[in-house]
PDB file of C-alpha atoms in Angstrom:
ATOM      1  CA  UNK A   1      44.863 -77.561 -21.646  1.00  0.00           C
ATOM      2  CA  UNK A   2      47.566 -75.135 -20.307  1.00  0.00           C
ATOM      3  CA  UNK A   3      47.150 -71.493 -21.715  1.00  0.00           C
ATOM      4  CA  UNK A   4      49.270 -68.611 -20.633  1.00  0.00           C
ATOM      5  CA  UNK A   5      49.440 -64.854 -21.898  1.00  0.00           C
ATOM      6  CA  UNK A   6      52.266 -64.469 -24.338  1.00  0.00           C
ATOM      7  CA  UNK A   7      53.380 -61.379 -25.972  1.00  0.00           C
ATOM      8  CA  UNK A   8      52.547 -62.557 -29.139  1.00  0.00           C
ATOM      9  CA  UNK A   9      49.257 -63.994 -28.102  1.00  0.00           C
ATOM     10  CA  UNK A  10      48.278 -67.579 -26.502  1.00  0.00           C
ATOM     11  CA  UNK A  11      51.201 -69.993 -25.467  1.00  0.00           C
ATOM     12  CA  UNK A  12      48.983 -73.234 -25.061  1.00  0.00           C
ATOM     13  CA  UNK A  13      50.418 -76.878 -23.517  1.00  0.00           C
ATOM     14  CA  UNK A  14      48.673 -79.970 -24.381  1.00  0.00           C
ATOM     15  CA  UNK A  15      47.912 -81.852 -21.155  1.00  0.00           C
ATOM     16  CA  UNK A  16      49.406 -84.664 -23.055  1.00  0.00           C
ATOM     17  CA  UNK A  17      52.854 -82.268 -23.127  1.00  0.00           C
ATOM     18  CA  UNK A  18      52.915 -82.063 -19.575  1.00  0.00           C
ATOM     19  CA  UNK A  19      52.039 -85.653 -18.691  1.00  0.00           C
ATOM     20  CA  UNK A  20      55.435 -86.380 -20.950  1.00  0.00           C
ATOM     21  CA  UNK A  21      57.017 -84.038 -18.766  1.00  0.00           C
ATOM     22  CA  UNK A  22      56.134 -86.008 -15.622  1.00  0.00           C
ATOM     23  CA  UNK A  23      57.099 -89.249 -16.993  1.00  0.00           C
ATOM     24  CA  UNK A  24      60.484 -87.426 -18.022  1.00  0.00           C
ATOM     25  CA  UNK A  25      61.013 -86.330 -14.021  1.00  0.00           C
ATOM     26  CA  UNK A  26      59.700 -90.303 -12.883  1.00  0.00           C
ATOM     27  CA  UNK A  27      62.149 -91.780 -14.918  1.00  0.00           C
ATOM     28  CA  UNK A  28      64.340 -90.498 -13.364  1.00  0.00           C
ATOM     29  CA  UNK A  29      63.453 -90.415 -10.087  1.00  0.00           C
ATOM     30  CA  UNK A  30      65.610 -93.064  -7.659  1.00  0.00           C
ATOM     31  CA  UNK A  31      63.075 -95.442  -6.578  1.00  0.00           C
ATOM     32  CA  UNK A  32      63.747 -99.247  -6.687  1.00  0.00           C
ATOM     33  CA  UNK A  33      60.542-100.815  -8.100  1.00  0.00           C
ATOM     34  CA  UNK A  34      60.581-103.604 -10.061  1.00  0.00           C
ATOM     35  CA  UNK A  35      60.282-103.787 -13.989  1.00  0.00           C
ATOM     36  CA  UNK A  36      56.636-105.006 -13.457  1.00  0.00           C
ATOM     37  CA  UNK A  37      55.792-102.507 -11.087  1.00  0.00           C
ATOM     38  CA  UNK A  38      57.730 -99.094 -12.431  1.00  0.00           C
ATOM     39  CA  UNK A  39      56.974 -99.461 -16.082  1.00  0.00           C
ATOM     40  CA  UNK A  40      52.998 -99.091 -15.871  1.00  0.00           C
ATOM     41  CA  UNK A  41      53.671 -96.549 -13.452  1.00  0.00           C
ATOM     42  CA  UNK A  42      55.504 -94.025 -16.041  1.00  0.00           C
ATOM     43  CA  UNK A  43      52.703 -94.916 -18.506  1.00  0.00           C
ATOM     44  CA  UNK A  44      50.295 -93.647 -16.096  1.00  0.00           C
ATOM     45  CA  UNK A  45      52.163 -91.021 -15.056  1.00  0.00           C
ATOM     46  CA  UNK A  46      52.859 -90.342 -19.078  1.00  0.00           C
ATOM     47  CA  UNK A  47      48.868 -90.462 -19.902  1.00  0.00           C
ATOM     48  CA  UNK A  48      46.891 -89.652 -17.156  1.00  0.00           C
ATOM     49  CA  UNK A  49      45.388 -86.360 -18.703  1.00  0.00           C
ATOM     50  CA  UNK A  50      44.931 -88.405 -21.846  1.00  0.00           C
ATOM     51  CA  UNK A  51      41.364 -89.083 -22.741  1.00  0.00           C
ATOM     52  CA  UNK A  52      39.896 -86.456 -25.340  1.00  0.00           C
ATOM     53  CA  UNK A  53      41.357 -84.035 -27.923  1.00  0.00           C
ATOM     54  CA  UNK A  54      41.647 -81.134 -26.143  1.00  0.00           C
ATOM     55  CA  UNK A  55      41.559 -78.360 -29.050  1.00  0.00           C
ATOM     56  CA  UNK A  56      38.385 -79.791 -30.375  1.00  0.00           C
ATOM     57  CA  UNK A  57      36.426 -79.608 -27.063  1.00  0.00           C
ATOM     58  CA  UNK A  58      34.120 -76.988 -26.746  1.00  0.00           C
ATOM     59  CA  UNK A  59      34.755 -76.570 -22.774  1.00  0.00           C
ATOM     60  CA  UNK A  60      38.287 -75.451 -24.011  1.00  0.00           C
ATOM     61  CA  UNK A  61      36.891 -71.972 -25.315  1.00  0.00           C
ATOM     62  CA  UNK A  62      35.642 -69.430 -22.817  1.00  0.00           C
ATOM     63  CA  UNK A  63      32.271 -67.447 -23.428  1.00  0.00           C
ATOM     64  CA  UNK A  64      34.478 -64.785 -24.992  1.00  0.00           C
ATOM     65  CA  UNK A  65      36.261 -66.913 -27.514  1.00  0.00           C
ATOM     66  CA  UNK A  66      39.860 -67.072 -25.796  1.00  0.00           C
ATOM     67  CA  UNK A  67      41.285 -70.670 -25.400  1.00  0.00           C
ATOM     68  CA  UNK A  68      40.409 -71.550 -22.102  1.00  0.00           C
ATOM     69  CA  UNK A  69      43.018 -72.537 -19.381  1.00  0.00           C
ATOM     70  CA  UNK A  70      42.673 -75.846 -16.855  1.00  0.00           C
ATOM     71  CA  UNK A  71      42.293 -73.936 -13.937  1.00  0.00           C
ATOM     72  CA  UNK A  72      39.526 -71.551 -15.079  1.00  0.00           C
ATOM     73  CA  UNK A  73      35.772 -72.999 -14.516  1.00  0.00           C
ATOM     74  CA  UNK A  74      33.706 -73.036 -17.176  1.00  0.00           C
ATOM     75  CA  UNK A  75      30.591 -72.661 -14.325  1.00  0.00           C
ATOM     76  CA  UNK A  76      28.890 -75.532 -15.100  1.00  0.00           C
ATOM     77  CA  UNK A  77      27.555 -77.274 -12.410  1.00  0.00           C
ATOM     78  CA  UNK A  78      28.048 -80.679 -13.786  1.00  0.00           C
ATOM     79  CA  UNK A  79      31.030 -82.455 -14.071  1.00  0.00           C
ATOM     80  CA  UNK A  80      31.914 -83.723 -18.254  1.00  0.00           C
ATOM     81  CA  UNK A  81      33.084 -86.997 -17.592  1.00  0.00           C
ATOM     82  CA  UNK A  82      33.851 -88.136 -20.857  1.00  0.00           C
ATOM     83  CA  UNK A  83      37.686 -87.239 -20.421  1.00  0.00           C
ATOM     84  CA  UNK A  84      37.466 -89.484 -17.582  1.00  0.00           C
ATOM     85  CA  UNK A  85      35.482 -92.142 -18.865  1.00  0.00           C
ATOM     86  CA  UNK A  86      38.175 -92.397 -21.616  1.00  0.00           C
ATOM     87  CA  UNK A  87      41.220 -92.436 -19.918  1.00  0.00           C
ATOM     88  CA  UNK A  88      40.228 -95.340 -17.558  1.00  0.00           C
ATOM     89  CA  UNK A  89      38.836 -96.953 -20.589  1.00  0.00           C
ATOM     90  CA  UNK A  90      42.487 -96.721 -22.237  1.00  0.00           C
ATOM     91  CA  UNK A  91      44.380 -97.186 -18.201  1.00  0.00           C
ATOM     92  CA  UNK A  92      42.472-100.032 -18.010  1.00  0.00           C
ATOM     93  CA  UNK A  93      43.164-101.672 -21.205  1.00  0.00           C
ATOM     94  CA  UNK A  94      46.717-101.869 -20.598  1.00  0.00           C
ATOM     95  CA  UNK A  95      46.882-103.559 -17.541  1.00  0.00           C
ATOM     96  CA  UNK A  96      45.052-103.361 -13.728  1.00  0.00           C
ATOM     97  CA  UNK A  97      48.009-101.329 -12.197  1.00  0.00           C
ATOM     98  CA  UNK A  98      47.956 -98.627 -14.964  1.00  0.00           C
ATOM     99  CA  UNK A  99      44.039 -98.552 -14.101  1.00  0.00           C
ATOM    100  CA  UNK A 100      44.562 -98.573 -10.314  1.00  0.00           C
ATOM    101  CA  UNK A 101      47.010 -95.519 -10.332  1.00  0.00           C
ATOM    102  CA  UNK A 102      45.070 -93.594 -13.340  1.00  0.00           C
ATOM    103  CA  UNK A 103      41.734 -94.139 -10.833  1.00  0.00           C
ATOM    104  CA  UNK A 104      43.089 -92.895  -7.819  1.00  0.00           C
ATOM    105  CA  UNK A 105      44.754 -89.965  -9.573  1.00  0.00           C
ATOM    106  CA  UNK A 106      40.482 -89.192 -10.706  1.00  0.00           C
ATOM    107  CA  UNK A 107      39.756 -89.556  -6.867  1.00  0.00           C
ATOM    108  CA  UNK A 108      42.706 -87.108  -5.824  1.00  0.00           C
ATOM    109  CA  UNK A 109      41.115 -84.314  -8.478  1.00  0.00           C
ATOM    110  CA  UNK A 110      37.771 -85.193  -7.054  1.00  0.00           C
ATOM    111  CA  UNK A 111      37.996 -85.871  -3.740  1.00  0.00           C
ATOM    112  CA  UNK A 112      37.844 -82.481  -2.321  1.00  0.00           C
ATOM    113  CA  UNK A 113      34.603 -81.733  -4.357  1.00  0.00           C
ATOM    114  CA  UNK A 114      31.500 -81.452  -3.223  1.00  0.00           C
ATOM    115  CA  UNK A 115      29.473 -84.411  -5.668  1.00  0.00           C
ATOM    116  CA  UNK A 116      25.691 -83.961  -4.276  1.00  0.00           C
ATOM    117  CA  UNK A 117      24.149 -82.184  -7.188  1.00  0.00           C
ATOM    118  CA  UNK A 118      26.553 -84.214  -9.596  1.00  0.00           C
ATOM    119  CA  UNK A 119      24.642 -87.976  -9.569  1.00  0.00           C
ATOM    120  CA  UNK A 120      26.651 -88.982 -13.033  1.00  0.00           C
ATOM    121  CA  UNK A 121      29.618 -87.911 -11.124  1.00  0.00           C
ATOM    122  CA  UNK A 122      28.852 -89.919  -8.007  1.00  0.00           C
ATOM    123  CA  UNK A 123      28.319 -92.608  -9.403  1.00  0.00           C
ATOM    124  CA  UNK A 124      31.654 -93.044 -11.331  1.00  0.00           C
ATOM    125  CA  UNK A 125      33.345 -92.158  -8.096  1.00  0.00           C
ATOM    126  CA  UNK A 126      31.499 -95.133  -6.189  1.00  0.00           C
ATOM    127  CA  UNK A 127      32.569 -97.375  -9.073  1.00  0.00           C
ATOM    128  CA  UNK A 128      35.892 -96.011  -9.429  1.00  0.00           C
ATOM    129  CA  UNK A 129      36.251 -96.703  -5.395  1.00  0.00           C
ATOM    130  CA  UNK A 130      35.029-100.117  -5.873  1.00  0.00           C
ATOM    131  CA  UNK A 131      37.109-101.036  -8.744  1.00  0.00           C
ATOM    132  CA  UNK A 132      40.114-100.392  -6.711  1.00  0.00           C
ATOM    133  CA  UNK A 133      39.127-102.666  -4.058  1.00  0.00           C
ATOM    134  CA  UNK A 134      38.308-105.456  -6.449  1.00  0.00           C
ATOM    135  CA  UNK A 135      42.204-104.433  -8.158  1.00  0.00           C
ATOM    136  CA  UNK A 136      44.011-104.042  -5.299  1.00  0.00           C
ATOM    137  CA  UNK A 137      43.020-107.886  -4.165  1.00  0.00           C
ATOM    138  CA  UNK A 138      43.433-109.068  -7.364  1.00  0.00           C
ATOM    139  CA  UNK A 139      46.807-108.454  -7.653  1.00  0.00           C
ATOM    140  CA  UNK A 140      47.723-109.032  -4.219  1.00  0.00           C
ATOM    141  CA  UNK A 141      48.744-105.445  -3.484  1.00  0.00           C
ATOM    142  CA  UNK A 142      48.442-103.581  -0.169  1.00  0.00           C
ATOM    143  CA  UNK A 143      46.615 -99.745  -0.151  1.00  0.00           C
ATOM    144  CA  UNK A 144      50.076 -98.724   1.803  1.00  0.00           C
ATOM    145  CA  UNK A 145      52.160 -99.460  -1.305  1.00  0.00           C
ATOM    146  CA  UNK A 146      49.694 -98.631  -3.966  1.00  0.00           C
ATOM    147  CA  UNK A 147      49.546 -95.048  -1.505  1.00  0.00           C
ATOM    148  CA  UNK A 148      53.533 -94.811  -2.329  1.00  0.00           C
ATOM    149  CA  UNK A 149      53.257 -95.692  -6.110  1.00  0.00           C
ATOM    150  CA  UNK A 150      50.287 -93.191  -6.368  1.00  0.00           C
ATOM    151  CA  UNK A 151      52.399 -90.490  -4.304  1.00  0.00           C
ATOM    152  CA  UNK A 152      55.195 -90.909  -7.295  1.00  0.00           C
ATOM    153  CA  UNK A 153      52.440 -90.140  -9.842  1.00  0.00           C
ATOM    154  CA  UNK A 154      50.898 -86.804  -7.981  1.00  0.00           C
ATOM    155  CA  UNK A 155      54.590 -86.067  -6.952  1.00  0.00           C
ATOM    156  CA  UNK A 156      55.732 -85.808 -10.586  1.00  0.00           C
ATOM    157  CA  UNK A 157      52.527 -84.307 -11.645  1.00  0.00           C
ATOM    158  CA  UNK A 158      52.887 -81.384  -9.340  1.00  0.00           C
ATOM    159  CA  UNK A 159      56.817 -81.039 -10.575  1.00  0.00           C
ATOM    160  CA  UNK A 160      55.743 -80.822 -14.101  1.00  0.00           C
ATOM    161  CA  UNK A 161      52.842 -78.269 -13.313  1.00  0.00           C
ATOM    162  CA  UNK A 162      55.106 -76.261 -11.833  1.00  0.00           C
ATOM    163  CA  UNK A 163      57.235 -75.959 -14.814  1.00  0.00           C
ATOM    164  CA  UNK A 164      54.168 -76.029 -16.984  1.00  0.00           C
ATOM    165  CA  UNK A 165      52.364 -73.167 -15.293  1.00  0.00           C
ATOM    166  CA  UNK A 166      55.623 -71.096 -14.844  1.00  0.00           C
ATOM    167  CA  UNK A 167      55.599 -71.344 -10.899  1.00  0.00           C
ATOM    168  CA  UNK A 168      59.001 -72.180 -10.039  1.00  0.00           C
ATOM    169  CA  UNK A 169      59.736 -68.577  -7.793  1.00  0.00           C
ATOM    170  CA  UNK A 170      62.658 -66.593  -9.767  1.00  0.00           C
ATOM    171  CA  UNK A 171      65.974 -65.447  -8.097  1.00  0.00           C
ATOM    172  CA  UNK A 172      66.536 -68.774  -6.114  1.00  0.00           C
ATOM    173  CA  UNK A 173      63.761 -68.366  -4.108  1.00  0.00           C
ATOM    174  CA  UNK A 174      62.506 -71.939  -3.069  1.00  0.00           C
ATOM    175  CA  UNK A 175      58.979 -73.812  -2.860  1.00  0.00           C
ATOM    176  CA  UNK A 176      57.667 -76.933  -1.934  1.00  0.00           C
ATOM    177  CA  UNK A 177      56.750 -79.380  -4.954  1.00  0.00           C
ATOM    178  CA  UNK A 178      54.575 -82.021  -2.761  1.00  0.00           C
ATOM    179  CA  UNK A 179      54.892 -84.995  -0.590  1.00  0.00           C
ATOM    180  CA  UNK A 180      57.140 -87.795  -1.959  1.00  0.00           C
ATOM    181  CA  UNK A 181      56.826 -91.089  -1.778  1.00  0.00           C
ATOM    182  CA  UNK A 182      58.741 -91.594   1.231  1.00  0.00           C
ATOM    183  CA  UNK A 183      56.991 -88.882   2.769  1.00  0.00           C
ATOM    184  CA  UNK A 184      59.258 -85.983   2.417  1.00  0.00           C
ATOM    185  CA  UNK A 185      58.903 -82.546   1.126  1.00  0.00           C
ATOM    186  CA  UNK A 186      60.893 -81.179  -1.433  1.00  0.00           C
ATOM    187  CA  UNK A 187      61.647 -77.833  -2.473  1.00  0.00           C
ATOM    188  CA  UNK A 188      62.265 -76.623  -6.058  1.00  0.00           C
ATOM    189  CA  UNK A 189      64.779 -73.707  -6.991  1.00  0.00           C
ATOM    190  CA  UNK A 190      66.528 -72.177  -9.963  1.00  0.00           C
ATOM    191  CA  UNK A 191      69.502 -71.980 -10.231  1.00  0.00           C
ATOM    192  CA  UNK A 192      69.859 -69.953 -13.068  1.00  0.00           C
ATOM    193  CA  UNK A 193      67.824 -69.206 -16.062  1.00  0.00           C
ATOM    194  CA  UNK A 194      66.063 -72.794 -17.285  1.00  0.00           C
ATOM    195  CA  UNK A 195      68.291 -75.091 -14.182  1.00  0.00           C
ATOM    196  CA  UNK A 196      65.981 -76.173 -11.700  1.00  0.00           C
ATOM    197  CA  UNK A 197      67.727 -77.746  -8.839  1.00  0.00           C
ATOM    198  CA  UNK A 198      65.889 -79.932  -5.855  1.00  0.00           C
ATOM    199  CA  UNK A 199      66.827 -80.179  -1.877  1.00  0.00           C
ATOM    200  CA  UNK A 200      66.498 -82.842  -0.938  1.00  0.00           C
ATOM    201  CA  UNK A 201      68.429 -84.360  -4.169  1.00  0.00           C
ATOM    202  CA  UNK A 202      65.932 -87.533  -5.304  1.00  0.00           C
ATOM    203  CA  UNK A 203      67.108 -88.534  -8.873  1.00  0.00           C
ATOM    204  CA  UNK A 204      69.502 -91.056 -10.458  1.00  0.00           C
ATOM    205  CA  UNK A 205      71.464 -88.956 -12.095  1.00  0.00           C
ATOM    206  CA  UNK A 206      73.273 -85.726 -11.161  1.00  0.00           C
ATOM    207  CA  UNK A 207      72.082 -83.738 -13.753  1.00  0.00           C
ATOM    208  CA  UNK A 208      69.572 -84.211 -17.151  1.00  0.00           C
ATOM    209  CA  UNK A 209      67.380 -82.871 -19.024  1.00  0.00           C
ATOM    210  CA  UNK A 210      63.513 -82.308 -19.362  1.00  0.00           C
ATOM    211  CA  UNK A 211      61.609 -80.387 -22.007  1.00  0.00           C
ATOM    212  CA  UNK A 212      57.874 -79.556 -22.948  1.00  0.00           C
ATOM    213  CA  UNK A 213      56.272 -78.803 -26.361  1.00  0.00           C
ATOM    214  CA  UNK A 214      54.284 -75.693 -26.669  1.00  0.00           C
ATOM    215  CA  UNK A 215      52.424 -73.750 -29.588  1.00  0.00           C
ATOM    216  CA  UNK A 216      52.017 -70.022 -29.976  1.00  0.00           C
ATOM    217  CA  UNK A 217      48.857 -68.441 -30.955  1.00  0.00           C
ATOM    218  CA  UNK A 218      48.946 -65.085 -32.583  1.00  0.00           C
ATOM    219  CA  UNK A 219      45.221 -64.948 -33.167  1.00  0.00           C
ATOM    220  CA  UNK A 220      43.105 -64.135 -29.757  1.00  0.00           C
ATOM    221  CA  UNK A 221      39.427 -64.799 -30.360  1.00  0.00           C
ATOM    222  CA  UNK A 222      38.149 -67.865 -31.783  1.00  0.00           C
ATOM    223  CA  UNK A 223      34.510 -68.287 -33.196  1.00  0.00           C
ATOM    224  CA  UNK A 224      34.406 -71.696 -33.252  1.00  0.00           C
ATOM    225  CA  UNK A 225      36.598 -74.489 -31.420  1.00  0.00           C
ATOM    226  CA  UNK A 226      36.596 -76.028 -35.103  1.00  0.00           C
ATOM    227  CA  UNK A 227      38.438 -72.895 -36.211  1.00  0.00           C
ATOM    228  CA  UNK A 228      40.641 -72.879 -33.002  1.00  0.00           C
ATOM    229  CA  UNK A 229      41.596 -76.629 -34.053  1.00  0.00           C
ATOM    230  CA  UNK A 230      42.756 -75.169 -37.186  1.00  0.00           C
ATOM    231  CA  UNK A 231      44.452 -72.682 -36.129  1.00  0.00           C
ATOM    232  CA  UNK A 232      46.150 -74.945 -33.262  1.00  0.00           C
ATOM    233  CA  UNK A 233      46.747 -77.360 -35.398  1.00  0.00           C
ATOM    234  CA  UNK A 234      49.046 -75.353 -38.225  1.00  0.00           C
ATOM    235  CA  UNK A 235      50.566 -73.536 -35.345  1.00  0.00           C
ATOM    236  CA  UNK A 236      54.178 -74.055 -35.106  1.00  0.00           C
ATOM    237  CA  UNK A 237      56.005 -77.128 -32.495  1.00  0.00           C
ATOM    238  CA  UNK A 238      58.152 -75.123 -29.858  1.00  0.00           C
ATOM    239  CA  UNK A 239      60.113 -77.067 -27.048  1.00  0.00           C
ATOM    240  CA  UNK A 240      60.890 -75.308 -23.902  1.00  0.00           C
ATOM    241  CA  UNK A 241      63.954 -77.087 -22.472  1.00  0.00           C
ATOM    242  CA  UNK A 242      65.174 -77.244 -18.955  1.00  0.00           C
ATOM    243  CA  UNK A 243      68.539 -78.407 -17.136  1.00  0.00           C
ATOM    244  CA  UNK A 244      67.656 -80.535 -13.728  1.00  0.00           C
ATOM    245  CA  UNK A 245      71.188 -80.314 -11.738  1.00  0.00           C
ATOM    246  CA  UNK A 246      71.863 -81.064  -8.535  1.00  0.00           C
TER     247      UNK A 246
END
């Protein structure tokens, strides 16, 4: 879950909100794949934060009763993998490729983490790495192309982050998103007030459109998650729209 200040209280983003917002900035990314290939892609791209319902989990509240954002640790020294568990249950129930890409998206958020303490989480990590092995053989795919597919997921999941979390530096001002597929890094500007532009240019079209849903919260402490649910849930759908041009 996304959660920024707002003047009017919480501005929360559904995980789910900004996975559509990657798939929105794959789909139009110019990359020849074929049909096979491209369209379990997007859906992993489109779902891999899928998995639980994030206003009703109780990690989602901090200590204080504020909803709690992605990026600020709850302090538990054990990893919750039921999120994770999930979403390679559903990745995998699709089809393999879906599962391959969702799984190495888990390693990429885990792989920099220190999993001695964690057993449960070593475990699934060790399976995870074996079920790629047993995937990637299966369907006759080398690790240097699943590498490039994977680098299109984490590409357009940095993008939409960036847009999600408000990064994007004002003024024209421009930063790196992340390493493409092909290997190149790309920097991100605006070029006015909601137009994001991209150097180098990577997409199909000269110019489209992208958008996230949001909710505002008015109310700032929470007793319960059940009673942030409600409150979540009768909140009011916003869209926040943006203009990619080149």
């Amino acid at each position: 879950m996304i959660v920024a200040s707002h003047n009017k209280g919480w501005k929360i983003i559904t995980q789910r909100s900004h996975g559509l917002l990657a798939a929105m900035i794959a789909y139009q990314y110019d990359i020849k794949l074929p049909n096979e290939i491209i369209v379990p892609t997007l859906i992993a791209i489109a779902e891999h934060d899928d998995g639980v319902a994030e206003t009703l989990e109780n990690k989602n509240l901090t200590d204080a009763g504020a909803p709690r954002n992605f990026l600020v640790s709850d302090n538990s020294s054990k990893t919750e993998l039921k999120q994770y568990l999930n979403v390679m249950e559903l990745a995998t129930s699709k089809c393999q490729l879906n599962a391959l890409l969702t799984s190495m998206h888990l390693n990429f958020i885990f792989g920099g983490i220190n999993e001695e303490n964690d057993s449960k989480l070593n475990l699934f990590l060790k399976e995870q790495e074996t079920n790629r092995k047993q995937i990637l053989k299966h369907l006759n795919i080398d690790k240097k192309y699943s590498e490039r597919l994977y680098r299109l997921v984490e590409w357009c999941d940095a993008f939409s982050l960036l847009i999600c979390l408000d990064k994007i530096q004002p003024e024209g001002r421009k930063m790196e998103v992340s390493e493409s597929p092909d290997g190149d890094i790309n920097q991100v500007f605006y070029k006015d007030e909601k137009i994001i532009s991209l150097e180098p240019w990577v997409f199909k079209e000269n110019s489209f459109t992208v958008f996230y849903e949001y909710k505002i919260l008015e109310q700032l402490k929470f007793a319960s998650v059940e009673e942030f649910n409600k409150i979540c849930s009768e909140a009011t759908v916003q869209r926040e729209e943006f203009i990619f041009t080149k």
